[in-house]
Tab-separated table of C-alpha atoms in Angstrom:
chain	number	residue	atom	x	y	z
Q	1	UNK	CA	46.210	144.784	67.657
Q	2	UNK	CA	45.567	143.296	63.926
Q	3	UNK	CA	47.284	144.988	61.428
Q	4	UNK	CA	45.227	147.846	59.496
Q	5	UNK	CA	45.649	150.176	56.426
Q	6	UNK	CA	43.703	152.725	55.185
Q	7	UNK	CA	42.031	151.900	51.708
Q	8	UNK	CA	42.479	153.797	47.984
Q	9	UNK	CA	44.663	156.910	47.869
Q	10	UNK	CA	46.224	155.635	51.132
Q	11	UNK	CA	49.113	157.655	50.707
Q	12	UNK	CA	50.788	154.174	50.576
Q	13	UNK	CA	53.499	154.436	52.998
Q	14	UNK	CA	51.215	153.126	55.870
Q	15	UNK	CA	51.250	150.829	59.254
Q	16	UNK	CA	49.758	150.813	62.282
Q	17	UNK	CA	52.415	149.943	65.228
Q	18	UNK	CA	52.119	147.667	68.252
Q	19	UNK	CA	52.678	148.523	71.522
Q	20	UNK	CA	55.130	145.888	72.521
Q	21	UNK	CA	57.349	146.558	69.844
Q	22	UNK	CA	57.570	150.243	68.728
Q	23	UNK	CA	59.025	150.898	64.872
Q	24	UNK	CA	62.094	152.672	64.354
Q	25	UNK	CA	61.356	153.169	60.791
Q	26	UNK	CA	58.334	153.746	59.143
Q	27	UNK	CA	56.817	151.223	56.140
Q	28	UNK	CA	57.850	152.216	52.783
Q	29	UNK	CA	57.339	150.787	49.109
Q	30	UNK	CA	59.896	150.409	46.078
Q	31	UNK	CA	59.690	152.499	43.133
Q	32	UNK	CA	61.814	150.462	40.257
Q	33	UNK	CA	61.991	152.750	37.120
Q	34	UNK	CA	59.128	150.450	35.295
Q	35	UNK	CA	57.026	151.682	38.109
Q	36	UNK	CA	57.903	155.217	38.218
Q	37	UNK	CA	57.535	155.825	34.846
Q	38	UNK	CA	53.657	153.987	34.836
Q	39	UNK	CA	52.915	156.715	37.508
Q	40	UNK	CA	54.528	159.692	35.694
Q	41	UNK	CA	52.424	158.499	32.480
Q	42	UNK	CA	49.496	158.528	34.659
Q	43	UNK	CA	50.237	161.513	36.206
Q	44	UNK	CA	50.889	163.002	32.898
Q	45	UNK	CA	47.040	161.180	31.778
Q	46	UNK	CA	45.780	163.342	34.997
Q	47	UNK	CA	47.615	166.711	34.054
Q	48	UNK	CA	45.722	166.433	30.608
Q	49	UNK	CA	42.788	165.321	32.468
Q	50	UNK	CA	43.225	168.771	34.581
Q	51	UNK	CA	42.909	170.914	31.690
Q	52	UNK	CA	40.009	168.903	29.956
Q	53	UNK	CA	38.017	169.493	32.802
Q	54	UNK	CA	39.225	172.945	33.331
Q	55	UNK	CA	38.125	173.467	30.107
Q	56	UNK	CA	34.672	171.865	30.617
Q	57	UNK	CA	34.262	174.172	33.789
Q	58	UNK	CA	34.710	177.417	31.563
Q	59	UNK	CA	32.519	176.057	29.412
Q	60	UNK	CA	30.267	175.026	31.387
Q	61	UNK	CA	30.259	178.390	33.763
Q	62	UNK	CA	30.363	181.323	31.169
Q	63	UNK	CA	27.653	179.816	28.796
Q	64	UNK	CA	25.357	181.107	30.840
Q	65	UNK	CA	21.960	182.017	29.303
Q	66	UNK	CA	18.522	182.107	30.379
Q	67	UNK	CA	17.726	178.368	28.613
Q	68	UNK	CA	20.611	177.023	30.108
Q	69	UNK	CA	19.827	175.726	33.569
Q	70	UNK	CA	20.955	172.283	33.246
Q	71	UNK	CA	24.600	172.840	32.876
Q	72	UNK	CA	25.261	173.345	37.262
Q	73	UNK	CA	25.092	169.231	37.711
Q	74	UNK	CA	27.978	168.913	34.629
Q	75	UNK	CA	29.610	172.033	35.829
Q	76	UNK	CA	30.139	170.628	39.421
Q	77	UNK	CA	30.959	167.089	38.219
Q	78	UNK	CA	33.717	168.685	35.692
Q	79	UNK	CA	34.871	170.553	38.619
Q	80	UNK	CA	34.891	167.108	41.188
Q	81	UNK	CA	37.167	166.188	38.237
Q	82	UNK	CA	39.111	168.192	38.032
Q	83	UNK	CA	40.296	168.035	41.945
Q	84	UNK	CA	40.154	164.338	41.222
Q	85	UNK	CA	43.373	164.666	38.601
Q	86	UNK	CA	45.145	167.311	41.198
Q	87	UNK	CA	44.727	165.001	43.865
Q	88	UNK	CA	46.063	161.956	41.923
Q	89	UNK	CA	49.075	164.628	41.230
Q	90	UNK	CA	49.784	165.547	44.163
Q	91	UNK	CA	49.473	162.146	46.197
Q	92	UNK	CA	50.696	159.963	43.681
Q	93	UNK	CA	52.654	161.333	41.081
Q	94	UNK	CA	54.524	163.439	44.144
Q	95	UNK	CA	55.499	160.077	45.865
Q	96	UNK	CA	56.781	158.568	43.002
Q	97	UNK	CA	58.981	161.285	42.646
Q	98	UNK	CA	60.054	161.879	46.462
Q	99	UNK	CA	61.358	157.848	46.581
Q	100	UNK	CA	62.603	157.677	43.102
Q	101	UNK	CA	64.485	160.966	42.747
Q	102	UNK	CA	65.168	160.731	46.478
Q	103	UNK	CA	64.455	164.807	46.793
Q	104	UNK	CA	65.026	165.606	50.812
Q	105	UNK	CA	62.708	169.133	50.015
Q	106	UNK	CA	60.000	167.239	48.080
Q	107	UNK	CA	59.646	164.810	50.997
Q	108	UNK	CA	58.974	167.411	53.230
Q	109	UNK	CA	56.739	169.467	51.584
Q	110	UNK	CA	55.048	166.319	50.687
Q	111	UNK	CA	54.267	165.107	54.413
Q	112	UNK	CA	52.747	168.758	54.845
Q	113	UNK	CA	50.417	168.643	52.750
Q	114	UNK	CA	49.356	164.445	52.485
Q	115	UNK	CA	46.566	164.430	55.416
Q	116	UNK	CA	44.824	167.316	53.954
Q	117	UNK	CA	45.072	166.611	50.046
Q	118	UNK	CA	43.818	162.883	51.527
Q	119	UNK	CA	40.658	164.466	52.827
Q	120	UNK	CA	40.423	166.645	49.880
Q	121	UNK	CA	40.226	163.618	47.418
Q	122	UNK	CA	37.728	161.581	49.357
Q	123	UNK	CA	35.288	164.208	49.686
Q	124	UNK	CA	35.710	164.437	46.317
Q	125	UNK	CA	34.983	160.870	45.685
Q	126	UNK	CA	31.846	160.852	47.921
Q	127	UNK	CA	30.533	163.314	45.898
Q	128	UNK	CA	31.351	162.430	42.331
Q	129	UNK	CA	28.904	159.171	41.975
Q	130	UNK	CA	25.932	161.443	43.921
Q	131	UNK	CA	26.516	164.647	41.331
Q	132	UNK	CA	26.458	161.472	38.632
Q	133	UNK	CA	23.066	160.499	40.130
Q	134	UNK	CA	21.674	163.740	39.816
Q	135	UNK	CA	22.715	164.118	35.973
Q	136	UNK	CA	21.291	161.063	35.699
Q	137	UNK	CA	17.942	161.793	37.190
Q	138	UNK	CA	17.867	164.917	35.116
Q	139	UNK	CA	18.086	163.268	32.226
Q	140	UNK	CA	15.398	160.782	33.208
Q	141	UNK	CA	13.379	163.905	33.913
Q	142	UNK	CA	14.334	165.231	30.978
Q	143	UNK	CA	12.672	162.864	28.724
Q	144	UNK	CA	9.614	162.011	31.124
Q	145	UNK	CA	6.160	163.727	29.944
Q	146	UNK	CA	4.254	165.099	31.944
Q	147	UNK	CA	6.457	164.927	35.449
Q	148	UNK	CA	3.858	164.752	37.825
Q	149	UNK	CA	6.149	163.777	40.561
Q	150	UNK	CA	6.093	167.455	42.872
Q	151	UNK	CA	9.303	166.607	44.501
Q	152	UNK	CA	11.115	166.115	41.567
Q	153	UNK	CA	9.291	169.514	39.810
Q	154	UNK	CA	11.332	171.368	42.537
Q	155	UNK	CA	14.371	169.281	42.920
Q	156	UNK	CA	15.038	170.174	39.290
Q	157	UNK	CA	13.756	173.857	39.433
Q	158	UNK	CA	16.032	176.495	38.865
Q	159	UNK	CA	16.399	177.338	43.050
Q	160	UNK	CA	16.047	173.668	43.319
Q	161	UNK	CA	19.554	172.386	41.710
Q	162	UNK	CA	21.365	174.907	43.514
Q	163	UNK	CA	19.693	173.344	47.409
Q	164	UNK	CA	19.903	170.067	45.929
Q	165	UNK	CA	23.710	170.682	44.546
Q	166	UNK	CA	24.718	172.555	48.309
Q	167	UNK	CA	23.368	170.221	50.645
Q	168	UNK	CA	24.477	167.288	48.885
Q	169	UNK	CA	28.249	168.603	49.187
Q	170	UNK	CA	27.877	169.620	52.356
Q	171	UNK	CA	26.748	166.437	53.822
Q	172	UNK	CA	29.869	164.953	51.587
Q	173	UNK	CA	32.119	166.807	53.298
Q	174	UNK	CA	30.907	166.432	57.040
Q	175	UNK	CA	31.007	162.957	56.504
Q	176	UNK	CA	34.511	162.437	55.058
Q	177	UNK	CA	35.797	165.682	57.432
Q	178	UNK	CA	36.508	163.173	60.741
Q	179	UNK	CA	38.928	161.548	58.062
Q	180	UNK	CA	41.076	164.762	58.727
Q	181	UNK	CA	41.598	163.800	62.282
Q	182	UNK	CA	42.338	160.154	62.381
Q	183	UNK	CA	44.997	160.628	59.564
Q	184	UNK	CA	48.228	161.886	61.034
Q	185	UNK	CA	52.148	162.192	59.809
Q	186	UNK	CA	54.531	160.310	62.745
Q	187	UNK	CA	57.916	161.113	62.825
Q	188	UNK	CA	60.944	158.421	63.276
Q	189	UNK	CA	63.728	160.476	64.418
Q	190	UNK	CA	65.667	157.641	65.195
Q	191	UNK	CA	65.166	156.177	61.792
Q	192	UNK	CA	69.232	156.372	59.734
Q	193	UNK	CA	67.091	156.525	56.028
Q	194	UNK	CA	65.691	159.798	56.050
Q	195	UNK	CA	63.041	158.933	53.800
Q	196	UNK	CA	61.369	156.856	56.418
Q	197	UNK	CA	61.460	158.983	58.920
Q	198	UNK	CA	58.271	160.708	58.539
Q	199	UNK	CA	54.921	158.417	57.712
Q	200	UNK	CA	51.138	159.099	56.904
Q	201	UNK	CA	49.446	156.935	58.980
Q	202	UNK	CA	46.049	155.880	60.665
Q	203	UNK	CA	45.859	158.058	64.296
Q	204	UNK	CA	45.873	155.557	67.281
Q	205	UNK	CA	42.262	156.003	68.413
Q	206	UNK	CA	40.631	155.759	64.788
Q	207	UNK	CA	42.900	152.298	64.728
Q	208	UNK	CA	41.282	151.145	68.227
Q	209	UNK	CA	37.958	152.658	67.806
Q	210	UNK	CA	35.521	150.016	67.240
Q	211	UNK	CA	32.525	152.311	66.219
Q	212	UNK	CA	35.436	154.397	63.992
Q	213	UNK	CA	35.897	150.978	62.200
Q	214	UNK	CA	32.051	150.570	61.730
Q	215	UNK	CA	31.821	153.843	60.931
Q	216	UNK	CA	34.439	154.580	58.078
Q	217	UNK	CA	34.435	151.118	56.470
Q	218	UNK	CA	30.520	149.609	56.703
Q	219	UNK	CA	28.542	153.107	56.740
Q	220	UNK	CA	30.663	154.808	53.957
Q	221	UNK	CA	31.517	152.170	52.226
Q	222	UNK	CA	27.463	151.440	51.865
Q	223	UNK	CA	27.339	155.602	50.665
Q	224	UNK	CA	30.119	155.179	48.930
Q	225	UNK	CA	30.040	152.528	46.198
Q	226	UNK	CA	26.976	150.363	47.049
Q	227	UNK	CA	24.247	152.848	46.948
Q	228	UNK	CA	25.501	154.739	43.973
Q	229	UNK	CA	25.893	151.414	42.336
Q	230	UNK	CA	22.566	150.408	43.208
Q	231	UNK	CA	20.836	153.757	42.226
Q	232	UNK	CA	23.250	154.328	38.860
Q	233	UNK	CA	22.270	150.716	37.709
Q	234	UNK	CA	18.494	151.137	38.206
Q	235	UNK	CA	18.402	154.695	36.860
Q	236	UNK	CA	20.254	154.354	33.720
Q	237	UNK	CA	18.011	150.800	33.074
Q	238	UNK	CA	15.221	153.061	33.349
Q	239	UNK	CA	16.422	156.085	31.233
Q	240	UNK	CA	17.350	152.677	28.356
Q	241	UNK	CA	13.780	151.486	28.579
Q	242	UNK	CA	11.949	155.198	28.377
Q	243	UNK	CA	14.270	155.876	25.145
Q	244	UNK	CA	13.260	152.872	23.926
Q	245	UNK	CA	9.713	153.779	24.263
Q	246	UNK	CA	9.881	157.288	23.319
Q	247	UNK	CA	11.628	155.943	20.258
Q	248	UNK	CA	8.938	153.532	19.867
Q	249	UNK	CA	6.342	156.226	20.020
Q	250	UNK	CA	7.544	158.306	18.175
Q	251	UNK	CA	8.259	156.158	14.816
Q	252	UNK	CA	4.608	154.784	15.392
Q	253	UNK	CA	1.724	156.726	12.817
Q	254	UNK	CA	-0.675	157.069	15.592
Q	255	UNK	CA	1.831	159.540	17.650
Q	256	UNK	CA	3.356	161.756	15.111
Q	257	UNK	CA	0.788	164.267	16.340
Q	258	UNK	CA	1.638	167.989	15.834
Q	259	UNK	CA	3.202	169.924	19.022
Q	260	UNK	CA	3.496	173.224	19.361
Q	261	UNK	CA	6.753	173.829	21.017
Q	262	UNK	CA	9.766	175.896	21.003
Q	263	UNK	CA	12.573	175.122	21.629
Q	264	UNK	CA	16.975	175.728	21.710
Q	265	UNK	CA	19.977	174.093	22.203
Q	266	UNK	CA	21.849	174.563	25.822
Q	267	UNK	CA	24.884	176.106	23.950
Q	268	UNK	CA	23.328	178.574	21.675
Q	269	UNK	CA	26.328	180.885	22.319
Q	270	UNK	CA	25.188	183.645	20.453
Q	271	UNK	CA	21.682	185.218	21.150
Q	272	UNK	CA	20.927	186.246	17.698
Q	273	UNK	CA	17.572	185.334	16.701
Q	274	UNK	CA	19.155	184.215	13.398
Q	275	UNK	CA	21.321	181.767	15.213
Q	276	UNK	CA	19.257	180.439	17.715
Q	277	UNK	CA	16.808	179.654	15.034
Q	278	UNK	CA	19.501	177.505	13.704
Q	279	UNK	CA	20.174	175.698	17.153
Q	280	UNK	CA	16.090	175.076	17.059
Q	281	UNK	CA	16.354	173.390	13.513
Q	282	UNK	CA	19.514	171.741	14.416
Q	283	UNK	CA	17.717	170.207	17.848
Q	284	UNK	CA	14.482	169.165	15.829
Q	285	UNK	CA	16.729	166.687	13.656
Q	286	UNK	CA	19.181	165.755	16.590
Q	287	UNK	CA	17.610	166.560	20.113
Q	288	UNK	CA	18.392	163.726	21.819
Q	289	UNK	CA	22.358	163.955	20.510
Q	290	UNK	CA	23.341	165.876	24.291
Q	291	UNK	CA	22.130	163.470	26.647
Q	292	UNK	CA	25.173	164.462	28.861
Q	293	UNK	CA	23.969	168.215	29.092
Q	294	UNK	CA	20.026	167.777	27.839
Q	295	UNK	CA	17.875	170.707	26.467
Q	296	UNK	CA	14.820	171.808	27.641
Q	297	UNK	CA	11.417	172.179	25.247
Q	298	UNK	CA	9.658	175.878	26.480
Q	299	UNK	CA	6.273	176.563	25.368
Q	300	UNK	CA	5.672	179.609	23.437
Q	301	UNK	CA	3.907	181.525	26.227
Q	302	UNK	CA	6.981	180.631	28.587
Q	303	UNK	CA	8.712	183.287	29.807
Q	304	UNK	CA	12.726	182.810	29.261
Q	305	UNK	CA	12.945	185.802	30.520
Q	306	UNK	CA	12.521	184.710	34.289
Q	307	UNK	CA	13.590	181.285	34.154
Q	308	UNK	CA	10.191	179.235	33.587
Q	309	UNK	CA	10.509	176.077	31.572
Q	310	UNK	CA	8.545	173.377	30.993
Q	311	UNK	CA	10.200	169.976	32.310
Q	312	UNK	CA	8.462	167.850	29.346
Q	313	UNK	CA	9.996	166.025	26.406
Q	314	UNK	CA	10.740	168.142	23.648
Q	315	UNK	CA	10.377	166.043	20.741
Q	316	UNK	CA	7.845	163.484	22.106
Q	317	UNK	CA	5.544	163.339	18.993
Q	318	UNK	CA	7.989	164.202	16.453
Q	319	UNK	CA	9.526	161.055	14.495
Q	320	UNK	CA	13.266	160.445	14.817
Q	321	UNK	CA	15.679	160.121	11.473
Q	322	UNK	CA	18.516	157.714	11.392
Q	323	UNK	CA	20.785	160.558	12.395
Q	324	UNK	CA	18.715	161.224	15.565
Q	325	UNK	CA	18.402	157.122	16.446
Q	326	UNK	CA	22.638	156.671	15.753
Q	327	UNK	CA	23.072	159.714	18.140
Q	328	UNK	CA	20.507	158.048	20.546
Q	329	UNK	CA	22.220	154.762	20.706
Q	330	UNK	CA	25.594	156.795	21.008
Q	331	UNK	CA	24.694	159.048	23.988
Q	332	UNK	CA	23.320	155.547	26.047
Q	333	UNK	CA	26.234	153.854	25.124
Q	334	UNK	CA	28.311	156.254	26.082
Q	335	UNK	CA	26.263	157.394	29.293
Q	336	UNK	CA	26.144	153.778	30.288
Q	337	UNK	CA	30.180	153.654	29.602
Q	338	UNK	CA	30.545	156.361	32.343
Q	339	UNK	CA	28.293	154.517	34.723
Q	340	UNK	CA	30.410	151.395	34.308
Q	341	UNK	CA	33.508	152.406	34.455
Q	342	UNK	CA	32.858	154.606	37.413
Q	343	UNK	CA	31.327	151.015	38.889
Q	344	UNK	CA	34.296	148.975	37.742
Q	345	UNK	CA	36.396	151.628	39.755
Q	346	UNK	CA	34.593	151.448	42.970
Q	347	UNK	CA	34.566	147.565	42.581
Q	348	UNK	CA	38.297	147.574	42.558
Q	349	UNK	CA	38.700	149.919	45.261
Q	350	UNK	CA	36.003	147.491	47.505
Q	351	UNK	CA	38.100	144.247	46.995
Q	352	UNK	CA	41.425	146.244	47.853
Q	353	UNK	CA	39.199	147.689	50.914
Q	354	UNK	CA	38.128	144.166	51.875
Q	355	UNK	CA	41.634	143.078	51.573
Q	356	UNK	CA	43.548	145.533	53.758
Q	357	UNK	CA	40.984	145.534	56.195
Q	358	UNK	CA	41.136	142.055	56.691
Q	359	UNK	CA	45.200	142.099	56.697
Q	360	UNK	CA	45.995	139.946	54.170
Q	361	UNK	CA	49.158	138.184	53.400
Q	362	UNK	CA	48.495	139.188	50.249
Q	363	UNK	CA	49.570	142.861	50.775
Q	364	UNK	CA	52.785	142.323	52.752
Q	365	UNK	CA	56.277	141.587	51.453
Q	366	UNK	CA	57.216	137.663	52.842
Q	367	UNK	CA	60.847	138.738	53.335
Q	368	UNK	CA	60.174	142.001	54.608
Q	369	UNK	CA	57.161	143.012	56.590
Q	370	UNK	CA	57.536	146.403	56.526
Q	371	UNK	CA	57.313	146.893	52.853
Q	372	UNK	CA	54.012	146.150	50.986
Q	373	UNK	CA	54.199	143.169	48.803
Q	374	UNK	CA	54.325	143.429	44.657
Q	375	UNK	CA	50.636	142.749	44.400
Q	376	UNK	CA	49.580	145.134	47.065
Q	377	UNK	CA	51.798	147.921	44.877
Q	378	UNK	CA	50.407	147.693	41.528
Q	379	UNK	CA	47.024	146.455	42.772
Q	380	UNK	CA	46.799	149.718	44.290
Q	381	UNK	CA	48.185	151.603	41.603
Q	382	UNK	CA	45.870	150.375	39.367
Q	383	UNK	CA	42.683	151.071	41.769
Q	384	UNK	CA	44.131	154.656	41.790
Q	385	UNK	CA	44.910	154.803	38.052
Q	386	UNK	CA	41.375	153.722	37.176
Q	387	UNK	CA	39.874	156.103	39.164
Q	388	UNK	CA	41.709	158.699	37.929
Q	389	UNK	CA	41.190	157.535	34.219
Q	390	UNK	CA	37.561	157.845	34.704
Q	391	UNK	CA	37.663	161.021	35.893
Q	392	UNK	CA	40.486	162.781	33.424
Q	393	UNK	CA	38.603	160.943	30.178
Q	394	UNK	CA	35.040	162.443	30.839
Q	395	UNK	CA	36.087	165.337	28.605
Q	396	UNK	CA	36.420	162.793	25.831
Q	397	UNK	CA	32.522	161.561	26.869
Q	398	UNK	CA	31.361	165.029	26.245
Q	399	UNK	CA	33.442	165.583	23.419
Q	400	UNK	CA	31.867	162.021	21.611
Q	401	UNK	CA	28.073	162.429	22.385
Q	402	UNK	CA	28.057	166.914	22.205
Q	403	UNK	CA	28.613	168.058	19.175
Q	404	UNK	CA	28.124	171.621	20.029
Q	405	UNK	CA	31.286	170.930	22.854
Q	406	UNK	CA	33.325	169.337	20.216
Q	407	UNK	CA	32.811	172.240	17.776
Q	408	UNK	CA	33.715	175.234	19.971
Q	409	UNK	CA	36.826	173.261	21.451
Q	410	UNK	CA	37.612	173.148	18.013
Q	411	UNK	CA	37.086	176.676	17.697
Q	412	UNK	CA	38.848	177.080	20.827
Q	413	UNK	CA	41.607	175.513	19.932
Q	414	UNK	CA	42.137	177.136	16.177
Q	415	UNK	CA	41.673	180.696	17.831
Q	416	UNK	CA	44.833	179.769	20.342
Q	417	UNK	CA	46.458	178.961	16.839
Q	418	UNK	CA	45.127	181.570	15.229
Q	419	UNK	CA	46.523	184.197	18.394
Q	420	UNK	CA	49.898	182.326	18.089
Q	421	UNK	CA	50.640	182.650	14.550
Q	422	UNK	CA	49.644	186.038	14.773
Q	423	UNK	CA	52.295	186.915	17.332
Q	424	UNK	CA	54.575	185.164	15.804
Q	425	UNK	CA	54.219	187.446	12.202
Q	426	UNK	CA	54.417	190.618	14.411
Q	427	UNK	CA	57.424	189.227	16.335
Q	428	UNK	CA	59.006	188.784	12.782
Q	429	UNK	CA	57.895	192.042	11.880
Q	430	UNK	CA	58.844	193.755	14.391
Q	431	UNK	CA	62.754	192.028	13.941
Q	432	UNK	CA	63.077	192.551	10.228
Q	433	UNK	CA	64.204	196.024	9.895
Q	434	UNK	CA	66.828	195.485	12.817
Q	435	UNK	CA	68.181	192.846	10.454
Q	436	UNK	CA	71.272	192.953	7.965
């Protein structure tokens, strides 16, 4: 039997046995302080990373207003996240600290909780680059006038986000739930170092199942990182090349053409008619500064009231300033920056894929084969970090290309201050008379 391991958050303590000679220990790695404190800065990266995208989720769920419908896509993704920096917590940052503080109760409640935090976080990474996609395609849609694609008029409805959204987790997690039950913990009673005597490992029939093989390694890894690839790459080119003409059109004499629309900014956060006026004004001189979380242009005999809005660009005849152009050429950049990083991840964890699966010497220690070699360690590590990274940082994409994010986590933040300080004066107030 060749020698397998699992690929990217594979829990790395991992081996598959042979029958003719069975382990008395299971595999393990070695945490040297430089290591262990890389992984507790990353895992302190991924606990600020939790709370950005906690953040972006409250944000994201209680600005909730009838002009407002294409904040579910961000929503989820901030969410995906989010479970992204947990799991990197809990499988990574926990590990470091069960070898490397050599806690007995850590490194059992560790081993009860791996296979299904594993699952967890590649569900999760199915269904971060398709939730990407769909963004994406929004904002393709988003700028394209008139959509006369039907398909895409209902994808992108109100009801149709919300199918498109469900199914497309749902078919994430069937896919990635067998994953549950060829991952198993094996014990090593016999083993004298207790921390190798339990290990996360692949189940005996997923190792010797042929069409399991197939399955998890050609078939997902095609829906996993070459399709989004594929479909990332071509839809951002296109979503370049329409801003370009838009832009284009726009500046040109013959299309500044007068349209009646009306329209508002996806964070208007007030209803007032005084404010939202402003968020109209401010969208006129900067509507293509959100790209992340676009707005949508409503007609005046649109009804807000029940949802109905029109699909078309908002600001197609109406010439851009050198504000609107800088924040154009910002939310691309930045847009494509997502897309590439997210691609540079998925690269990484492909070539460390490629590599286990083919059982490399690479990956194994030459004086011990039981322990994974130095490159396998940190080449790992750094598939895991990156992944992480790209997940934990998105708040800072939002924060750089939305200025209406940036300003109420601003506000946010001062009215924490603001509450703090305030407590603190009535604390002091409340202990000056008492004192002598």
């Amino acid at each position: 039997m060749d020698k397998e391991v699992i690929d990217y958050l594979d829990l790395k303590n991992i081996t598959i046995t042979t029958a003719e000679a069975e382990p008395i220990c299971g595999e393990y790695e070695q945490y040297t302080l430089i290591r262990f404190m890389l992984l507790s800065f990353a895992s302190i990266i991924a606990l600020a990373g939790m709370l950005g995208n906690a953040f972006l989720v409250m944000f994201f769920t209680t600005r909730k207003l009838p002009n407002t419908p294409p904040t579910l896509y961000p929503g989820v993704l901030a969410f995906l996240d989010w479970c992204m920096c947990v799991m990197y917590i809990a499988l990574f940052g926990a590990d470091a600290a069960v070898v490397y503080l050599n806690s007995k109760t850590l490194f059992l409640i560790y081993h009860a909780y791996v296979v299904p935090a594993f699952v967890v976080a590649r569900i999760t990474q199915l269904a971060i680059p398709y939730m990407l996609i769909f963004a994406t395609l929004e904002r393709y849609v988003w700028i394209t006038s008139p959509l006369a694609n039907r398909i895409l008029k209902k994808m992108f409805s109100r009801r149709g986000r919300y199918i498109t959204m469900l199914t497309t987790l749902a078919i994430c997690v069937a896919l990635r739930l067998p994953l549950g039950w060829s991952i198993i913990v094996y014990e090593f009673p016999d083993c004298p170092d207790f921390f190798r005597t339990k290990m996360a490992n692949v189940a005996e029939w997923a190792s010797e199942s042929y069409m399991y093989h197939v399955y998890d390694f050609h078939i997902l890894g095609v829906a996993q990182t070459f399709l989004p690839f594929v479909v990332l790459v071509v839809l951002n080119v296109m979503v370049v090349r329409k801003m370009i003409r838009v832009r284009s059109q726009s500046t040109a004499p013959s299309a500044r053409m007068s349209i009646s629309v009306e329209a508002s900014t996806p964070f208007c956060t007030t209803p007032s008619p005084s404010e939202c006026s402003g968020a109209k004004a401010e969208l006129a001189t900067n509507g293509f500064s959100s790209l992340l979380v676009p707005s949508y242009a409503y007609s005046r005999n649109a009804s807000i009231a029940t949802g109905q809005y029109d699909m078309g660009s908002i600001s197609a005849g109406r010439p851009m300033s050198r504000k609107t152009d800088r924040a154009v050429r910002a939310a691309i950049y930045t847009m494509l920056g997502i897309v590439m990083s997210y691609l540079v991840s998925n690269s990484l964890h492909l070539v460390l894929t490629i590599l286990e699966r083919s059982g490399s010497p690479l990956l194994i220690d030459v004086e011990d084969p039981a322990r994974a070699s130095t490159f396998h360690t940190y080449f790992s590590d750094m598939v895991s970090f990156v992944y992480m990274f790209t997940s934990g940082a998105r708040v800072l994409i939002y924060v750089m290309c939305n200025p209406t994010i940036r300003k109420d986590i601003c506000r946010l933040l001062c009215d924490v201050f603001a509450k703090f300080h305030k407590a603190q004066l009535k604390q002091n107030a409340a202990d000056g008379p008492t004192m002598l």
